[in-house]
Coordinates of C-alpha atoms in Angstrom, one line a residue:
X20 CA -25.1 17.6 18.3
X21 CA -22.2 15.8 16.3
X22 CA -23.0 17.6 13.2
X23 CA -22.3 21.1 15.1
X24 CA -19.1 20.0 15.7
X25 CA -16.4 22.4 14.3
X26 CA -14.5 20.8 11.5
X27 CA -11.2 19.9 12.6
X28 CA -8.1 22.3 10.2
X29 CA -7.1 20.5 7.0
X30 CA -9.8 17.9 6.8
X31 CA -10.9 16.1 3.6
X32 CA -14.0 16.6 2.4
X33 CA -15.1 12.9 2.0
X34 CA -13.2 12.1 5.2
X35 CA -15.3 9.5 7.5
X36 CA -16.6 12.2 10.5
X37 CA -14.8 12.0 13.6
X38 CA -11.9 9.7 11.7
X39 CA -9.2 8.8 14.2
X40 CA -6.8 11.2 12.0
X41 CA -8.3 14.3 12.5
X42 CA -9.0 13.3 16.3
X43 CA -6.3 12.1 17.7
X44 CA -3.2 12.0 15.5
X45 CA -0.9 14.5 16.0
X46 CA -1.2 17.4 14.0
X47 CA 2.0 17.6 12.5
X48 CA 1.1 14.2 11.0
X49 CA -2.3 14.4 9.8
X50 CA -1.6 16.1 6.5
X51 CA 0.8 12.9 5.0
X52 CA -1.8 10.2 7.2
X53 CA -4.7 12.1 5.2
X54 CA -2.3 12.0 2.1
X55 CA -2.2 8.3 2.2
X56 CA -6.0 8.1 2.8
X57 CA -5.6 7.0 6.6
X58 CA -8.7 8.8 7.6
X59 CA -10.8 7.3 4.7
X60 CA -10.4 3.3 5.5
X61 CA -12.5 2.0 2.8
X62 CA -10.0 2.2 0.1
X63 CA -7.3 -0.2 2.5
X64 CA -10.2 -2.7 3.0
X65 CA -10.7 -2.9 -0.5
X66 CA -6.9 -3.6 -1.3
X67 CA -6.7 -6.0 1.5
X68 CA -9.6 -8.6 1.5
X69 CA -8.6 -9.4 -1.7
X70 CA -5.2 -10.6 -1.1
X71 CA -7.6 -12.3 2.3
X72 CA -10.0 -14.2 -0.8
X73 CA -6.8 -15.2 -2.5
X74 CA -4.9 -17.2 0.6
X75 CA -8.3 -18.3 1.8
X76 CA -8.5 -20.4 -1.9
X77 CA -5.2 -20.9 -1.9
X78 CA -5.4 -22.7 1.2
X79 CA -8.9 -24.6 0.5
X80 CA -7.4 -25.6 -3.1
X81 CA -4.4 -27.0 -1.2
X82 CA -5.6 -28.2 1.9
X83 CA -2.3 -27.4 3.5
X84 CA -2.9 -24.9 6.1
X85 CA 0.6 -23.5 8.2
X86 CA 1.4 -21.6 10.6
X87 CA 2.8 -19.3 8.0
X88 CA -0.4 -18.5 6.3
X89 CA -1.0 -16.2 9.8
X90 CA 1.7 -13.9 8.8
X91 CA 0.8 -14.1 5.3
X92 CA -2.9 -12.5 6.5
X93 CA -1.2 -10.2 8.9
X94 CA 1.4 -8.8 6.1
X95 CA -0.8 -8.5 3.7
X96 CA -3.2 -6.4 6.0
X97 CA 0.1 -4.3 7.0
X98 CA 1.2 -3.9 3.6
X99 CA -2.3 -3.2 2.4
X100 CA -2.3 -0.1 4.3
X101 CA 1.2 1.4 3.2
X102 CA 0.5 0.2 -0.6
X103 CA -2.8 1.9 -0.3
X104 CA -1.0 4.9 1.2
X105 CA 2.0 5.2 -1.1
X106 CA -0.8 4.5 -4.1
X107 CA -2.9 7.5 -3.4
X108 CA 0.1 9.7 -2.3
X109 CA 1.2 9.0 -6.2
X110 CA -2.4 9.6 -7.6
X111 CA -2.7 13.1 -5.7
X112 CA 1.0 14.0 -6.6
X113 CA -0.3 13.1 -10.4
X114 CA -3.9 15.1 -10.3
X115 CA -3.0 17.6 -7.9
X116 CA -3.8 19.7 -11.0
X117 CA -7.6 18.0 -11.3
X118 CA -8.0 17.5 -7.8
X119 CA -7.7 21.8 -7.4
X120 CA -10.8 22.1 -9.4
X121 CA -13.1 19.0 -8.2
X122 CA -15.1 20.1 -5.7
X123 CA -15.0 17.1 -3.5
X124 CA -11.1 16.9 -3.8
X125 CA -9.8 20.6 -3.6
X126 CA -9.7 19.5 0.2
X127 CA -7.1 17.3 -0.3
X128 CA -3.5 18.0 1.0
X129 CA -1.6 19.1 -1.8
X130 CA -4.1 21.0 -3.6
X131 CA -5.3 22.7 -0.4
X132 CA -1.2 23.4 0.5
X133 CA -0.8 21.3 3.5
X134 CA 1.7 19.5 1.8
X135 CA 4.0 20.1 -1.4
X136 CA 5.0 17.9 -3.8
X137 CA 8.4 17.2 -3.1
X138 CA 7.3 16.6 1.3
X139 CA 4.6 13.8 -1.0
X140 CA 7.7 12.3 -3.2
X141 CA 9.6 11.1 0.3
X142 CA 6.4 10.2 2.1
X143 CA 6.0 8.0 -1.0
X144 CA 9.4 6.6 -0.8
X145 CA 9.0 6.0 2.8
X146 CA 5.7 3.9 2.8
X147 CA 7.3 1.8 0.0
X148 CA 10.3 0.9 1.6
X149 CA 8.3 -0.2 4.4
X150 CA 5.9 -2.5 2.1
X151 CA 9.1 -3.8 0.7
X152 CA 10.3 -4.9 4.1
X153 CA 7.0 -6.4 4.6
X154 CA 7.4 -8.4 1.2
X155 CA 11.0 -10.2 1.4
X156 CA 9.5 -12.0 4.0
X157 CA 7.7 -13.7 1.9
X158 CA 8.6 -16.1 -1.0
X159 CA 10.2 -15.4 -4.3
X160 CA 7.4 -16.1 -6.0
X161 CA 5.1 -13.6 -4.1
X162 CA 7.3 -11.1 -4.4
X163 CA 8.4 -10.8 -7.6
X164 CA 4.6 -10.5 -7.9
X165 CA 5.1 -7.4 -5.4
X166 CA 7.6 -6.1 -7.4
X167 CA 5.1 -6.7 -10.9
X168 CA 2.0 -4.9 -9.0
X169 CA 4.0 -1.8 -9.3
X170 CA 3.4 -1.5 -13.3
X171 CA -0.8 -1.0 -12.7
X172 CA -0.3 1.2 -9.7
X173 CA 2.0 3.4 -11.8
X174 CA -0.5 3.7 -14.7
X175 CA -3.9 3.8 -12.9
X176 CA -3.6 8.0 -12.5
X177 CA -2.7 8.7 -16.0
X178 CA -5.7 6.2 -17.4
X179 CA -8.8 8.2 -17.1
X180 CA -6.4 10.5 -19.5
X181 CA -6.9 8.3 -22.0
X182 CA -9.6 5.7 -21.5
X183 CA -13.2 5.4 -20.9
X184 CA -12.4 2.9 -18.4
X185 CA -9.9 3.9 -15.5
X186 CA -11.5 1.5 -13.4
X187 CA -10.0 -0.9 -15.1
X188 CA -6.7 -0.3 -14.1
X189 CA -7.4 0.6 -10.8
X190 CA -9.0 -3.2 -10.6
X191 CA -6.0 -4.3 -12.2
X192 CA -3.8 -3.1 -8.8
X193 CA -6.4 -3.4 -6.7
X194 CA -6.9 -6.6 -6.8
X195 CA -3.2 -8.0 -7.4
X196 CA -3.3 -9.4 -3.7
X197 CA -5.1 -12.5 -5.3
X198 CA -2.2 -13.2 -7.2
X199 CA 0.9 -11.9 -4.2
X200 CA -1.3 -14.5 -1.5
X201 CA -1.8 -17.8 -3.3
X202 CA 1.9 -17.3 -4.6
X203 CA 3.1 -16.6 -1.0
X204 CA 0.9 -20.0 0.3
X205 CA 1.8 -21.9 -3.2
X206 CA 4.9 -21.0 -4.5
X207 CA 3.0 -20.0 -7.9
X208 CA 0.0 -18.5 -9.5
X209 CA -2.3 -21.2 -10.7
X210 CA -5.1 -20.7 -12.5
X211 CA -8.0 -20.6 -9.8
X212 CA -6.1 -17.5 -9.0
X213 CA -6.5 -16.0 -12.2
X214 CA -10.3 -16.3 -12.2
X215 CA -10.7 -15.0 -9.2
X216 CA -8.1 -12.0 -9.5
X217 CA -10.9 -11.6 -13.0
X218 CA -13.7 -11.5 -10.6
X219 CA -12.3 -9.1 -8.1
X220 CA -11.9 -6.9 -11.2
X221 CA -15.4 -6.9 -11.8
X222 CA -16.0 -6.3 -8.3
X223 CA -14.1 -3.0 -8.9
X224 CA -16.0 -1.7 -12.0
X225 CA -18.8 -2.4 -9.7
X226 CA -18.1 -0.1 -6.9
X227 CA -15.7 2.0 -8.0
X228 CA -18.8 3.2 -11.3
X229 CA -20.8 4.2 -8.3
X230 CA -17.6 6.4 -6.6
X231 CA -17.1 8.1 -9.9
X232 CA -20.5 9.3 -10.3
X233 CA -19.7 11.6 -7.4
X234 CA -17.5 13.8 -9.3
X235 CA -19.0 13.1 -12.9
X236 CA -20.0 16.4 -13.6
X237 CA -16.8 18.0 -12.4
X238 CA -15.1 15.2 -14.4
X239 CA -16.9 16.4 -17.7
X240 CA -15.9 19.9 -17.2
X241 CA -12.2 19.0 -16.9
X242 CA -12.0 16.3 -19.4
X243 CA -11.4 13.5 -17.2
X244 CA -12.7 9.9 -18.3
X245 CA -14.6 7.4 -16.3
X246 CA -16.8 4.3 -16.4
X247 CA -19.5 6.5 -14.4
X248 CA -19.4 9.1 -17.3
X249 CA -19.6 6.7 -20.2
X250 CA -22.0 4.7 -18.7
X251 CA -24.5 8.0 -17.3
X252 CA -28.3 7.1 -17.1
X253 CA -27.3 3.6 -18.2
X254 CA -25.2 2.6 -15.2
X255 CA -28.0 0.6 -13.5
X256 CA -27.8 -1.9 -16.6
X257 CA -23.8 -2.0 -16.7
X258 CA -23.8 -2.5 -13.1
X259 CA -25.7 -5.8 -13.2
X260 CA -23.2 -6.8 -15.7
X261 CA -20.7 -6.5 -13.4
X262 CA -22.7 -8.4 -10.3
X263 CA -22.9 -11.1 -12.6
X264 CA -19.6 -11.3 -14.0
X265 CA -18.1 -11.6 -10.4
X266 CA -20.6 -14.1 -9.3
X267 CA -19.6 -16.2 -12.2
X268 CA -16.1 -15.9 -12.2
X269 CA -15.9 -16.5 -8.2
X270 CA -17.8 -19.4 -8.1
X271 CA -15.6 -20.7 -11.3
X272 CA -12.7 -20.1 -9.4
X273 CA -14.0 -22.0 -6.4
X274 CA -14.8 -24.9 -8.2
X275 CA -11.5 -25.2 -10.4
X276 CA -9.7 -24.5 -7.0
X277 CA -11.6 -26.8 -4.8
X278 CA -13.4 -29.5 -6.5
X279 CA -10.7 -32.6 -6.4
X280 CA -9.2 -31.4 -2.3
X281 CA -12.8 -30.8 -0.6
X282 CA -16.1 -32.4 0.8
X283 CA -19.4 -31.8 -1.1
X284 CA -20.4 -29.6 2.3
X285 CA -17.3 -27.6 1.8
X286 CA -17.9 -27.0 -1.7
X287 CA -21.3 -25.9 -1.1
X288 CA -20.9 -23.7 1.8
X289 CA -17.8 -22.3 -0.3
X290 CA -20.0 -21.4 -3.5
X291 CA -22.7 -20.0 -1.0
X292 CA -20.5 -17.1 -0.8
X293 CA -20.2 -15.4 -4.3
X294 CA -24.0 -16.1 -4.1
X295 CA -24.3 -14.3 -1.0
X296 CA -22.0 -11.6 -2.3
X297 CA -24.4 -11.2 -5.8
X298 CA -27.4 -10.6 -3.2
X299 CA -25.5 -7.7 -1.6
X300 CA -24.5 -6.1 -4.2
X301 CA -28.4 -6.2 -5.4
X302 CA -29.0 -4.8 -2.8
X303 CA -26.3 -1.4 -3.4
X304 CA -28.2 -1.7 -7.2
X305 CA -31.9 -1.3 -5.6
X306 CA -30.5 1.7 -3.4
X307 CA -28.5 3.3 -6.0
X308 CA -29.3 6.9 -7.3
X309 CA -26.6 8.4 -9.5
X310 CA -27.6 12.1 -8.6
X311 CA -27.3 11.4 -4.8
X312 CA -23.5 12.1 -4.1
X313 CA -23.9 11.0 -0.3
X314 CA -25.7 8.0 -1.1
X315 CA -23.3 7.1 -3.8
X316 CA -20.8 6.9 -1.3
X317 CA -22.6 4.7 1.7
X318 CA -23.4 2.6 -1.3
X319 CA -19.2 2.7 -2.1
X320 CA -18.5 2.4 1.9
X321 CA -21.1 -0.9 2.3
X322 CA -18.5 -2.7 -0.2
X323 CA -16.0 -3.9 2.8
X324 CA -18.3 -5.9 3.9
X325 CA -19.7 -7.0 0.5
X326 CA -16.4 -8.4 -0.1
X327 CA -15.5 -10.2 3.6
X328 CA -18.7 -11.8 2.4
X329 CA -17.3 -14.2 0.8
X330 CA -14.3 -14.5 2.7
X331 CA -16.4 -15.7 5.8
X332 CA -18.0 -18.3 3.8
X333 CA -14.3 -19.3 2.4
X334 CA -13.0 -19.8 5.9
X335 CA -16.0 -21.7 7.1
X336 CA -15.6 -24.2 4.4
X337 CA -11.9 -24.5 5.9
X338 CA -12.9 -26.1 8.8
X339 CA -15.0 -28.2 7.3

C-alpha cells in the first residue's frame, strides 16, 4: 500500500520514501532541508563516521581518553550535518545548470524552482556560520583544519569539469574529519592520521564509482566527467582496487597508531575491523550491476554501515 502513496509536492527524486522532510517538516522549510540533502541521510553519515574513525585512533594511539572527546563525537556529528548541508547547497547552486537536464536531479530544488539561487547563497551562509560556531570550541589546531577543509569543498563541483576523477576531490573533503578529530583530541595531525584520511579516500572512489553510474549516461550527454564513466564495463576491476587500497591503508594506519600504546588483544581486535570492512564491501562488489540504477543506490546506501564497521571494532579495542 506504501508505494500508492501520493508523492508529497517538491520531493527529490532519490529522496529516501517516507523521509522525515517531506513528512513532517513544515512546508515552508522543506525546500532548503531538501537543499542541504536532509531527507537523503547517507551523504551526512558518510562525512561524519569519518571524523568518528579519526578520534577513535586518535584516542587508541594516545591512550588518553577525556571527557572532552564526548563533545568532540557530538560536534563533529552536529557539524557533519550543516557541513554536509552547506556542501550540497554550494554543489546545486554550481550545477543547477547540469542538474536541469539529469533525469534523476531535475527534481532538485533549484532546478525544479522551489528555491532560487540567491534564497541558496544565505541558506549557505547560514549553515556555515553555524558549523563555525560548532568549530571554535574546539582547539586551534582542529580548527584551522576546519578553516583548510573549505579549499576541497570549494573545488569538488567544478572537478568533474575538468577531470576524470571528481571523486577524488569529493574524497578529499569528505573525509577531512580524520584530520579536524585527531587534531581536536591531539593537538596535531600525526601521521597515522594521514594514512587513514588515504584510506577513507579510497573508501570514497569505492562507493561514490557506484553512485555515479546512476547518472552515467546522462553525464555523457552533457559532458560531465566521472570515475563511473571512465571506468564503464571495467568498474568491477577498479573497484577491488579500491577495497584493497583501504584495507591496506587502514590497517597501516592502525598499526603505526597503535602498536607501541596497546595490548596484542587490542591490536588484533582493532585490525579485525578493516578486515571486516574489506568483506563488506565484497559483498556490495558480488551484488553490483552497473545498469541497475536502484540497485546502484542500495549498494551506495549499505556504505554507513560499511564504514561504522570499523568504528565498532575501534571502540571495542578501547576498552580493552
Amino acid at each position: 500500500m506504501q508505494g500508492n502513496a501520493p508523492t508529497p509536492d517538491g520531493q527529490v527524486a532519490d529522496a529516501v520514501s517516507g523521509n522525515w522532510v517531506d513528512t513532517y517538516a513544515p512546508v515552508f522549510t522543506r525546500p532548503y532541508l531538501r537543499l542541504s540533502r536532509a531527507d537523503r541521510p547517507i551523504g551526512t553519515w558518510l562525512l561524519l563516521i569519518p571524523c568518528w574513525w579519526g578520534l577513535a585512533l586518535a584516542i587508541l594511539s594516545d591512550g588518553n581518553p577525556r571527557w572532552e572527546d564526548l563533545w568532540i563525537a557530538i560536534g563533529c556529528a552536529i557539524g557533519a550535518f550543516l557541513m554536509r548541508g552547506a556542501g550540497c547547497t554550494w554543489n546545486d547552486i554550481t550545477d543547477r545548470d547540469f542538474d536541469g537536464q539529469v533525469e534523476r536531479t531535475r527534481s532538485r530544488p533549484i532546478p525544479s524552482g522551489q528555491v532560487s539561487v540567491r534564497q541558496a547563497v544565505i541558506w549557505m551562509g547560514l549553515q556555515c556560520l553555524l558549523a563555525l560556531g560548532i568549530l571554535l570550541t574546539f582547539n586551534q589546531a582542529a580548527i584551522a583544519m576546519g578553516v583548510l577543509s573549505l579549499l576541497p569543498v570549494t573545488i569538488y563541483p567544478f572537478a568533474k569539469r575538468f577531470t576524470w576523477w571528481p571523486q577524488v576531490f569529493l574524497g578529499l573533503a569528505f573525509n577531512w574529519g580524520i584530520l579536524l578529530a585527531w587534531a581536536a583530541h591531539t593537538g596535531s595531525v600525526g601521521v597515522p592520521a594521514i594514512t587513514l584520511y588515504l584510506a577513507g579516500i579510497a573508501w570514497t572512489l569505492f562507493y561514490d564509482t557506484i553512485y555515479a553510474h546512476q547518472d552515467a549516461e546522462d553525464d555523457e550527454l552533457i559532458g560531465i566527467k566521472s570515475t563511473a564513466r571512465l571506468f564503464g564495463t571495467d568498474t568491477a576491476r577498479w573497484l577491488k582496487y579500491f577495497l584493497v587500497a583501504t584495507v591496506f591503508l587502514m590497517a597501516l594506519a592502525i598499526i603505526d597508531g597503535a602498536l607501541a600504546q596497546v595490548s596484542v588483544l587490542a591490536l588484533v581486535v582493532a585490525l579485525a575491523g578493516p578486515w571486516a570492512m574489506g568483506w563488506h564491501m565484497a559483498w556490495q562488489l558480488r551484488g553490483l550491476d552497473i545498469e541497475d540504477n536502484a540497485k546502484l543506490l542500495q549498494l551506495f546506501r549499505a556504505n554507513r554501515d560499511t564504514g561504522l564497521i570499523p568504528l565498532i571494532f575501534i571502540c571495542v579495542a578501547l576498552v580493552l
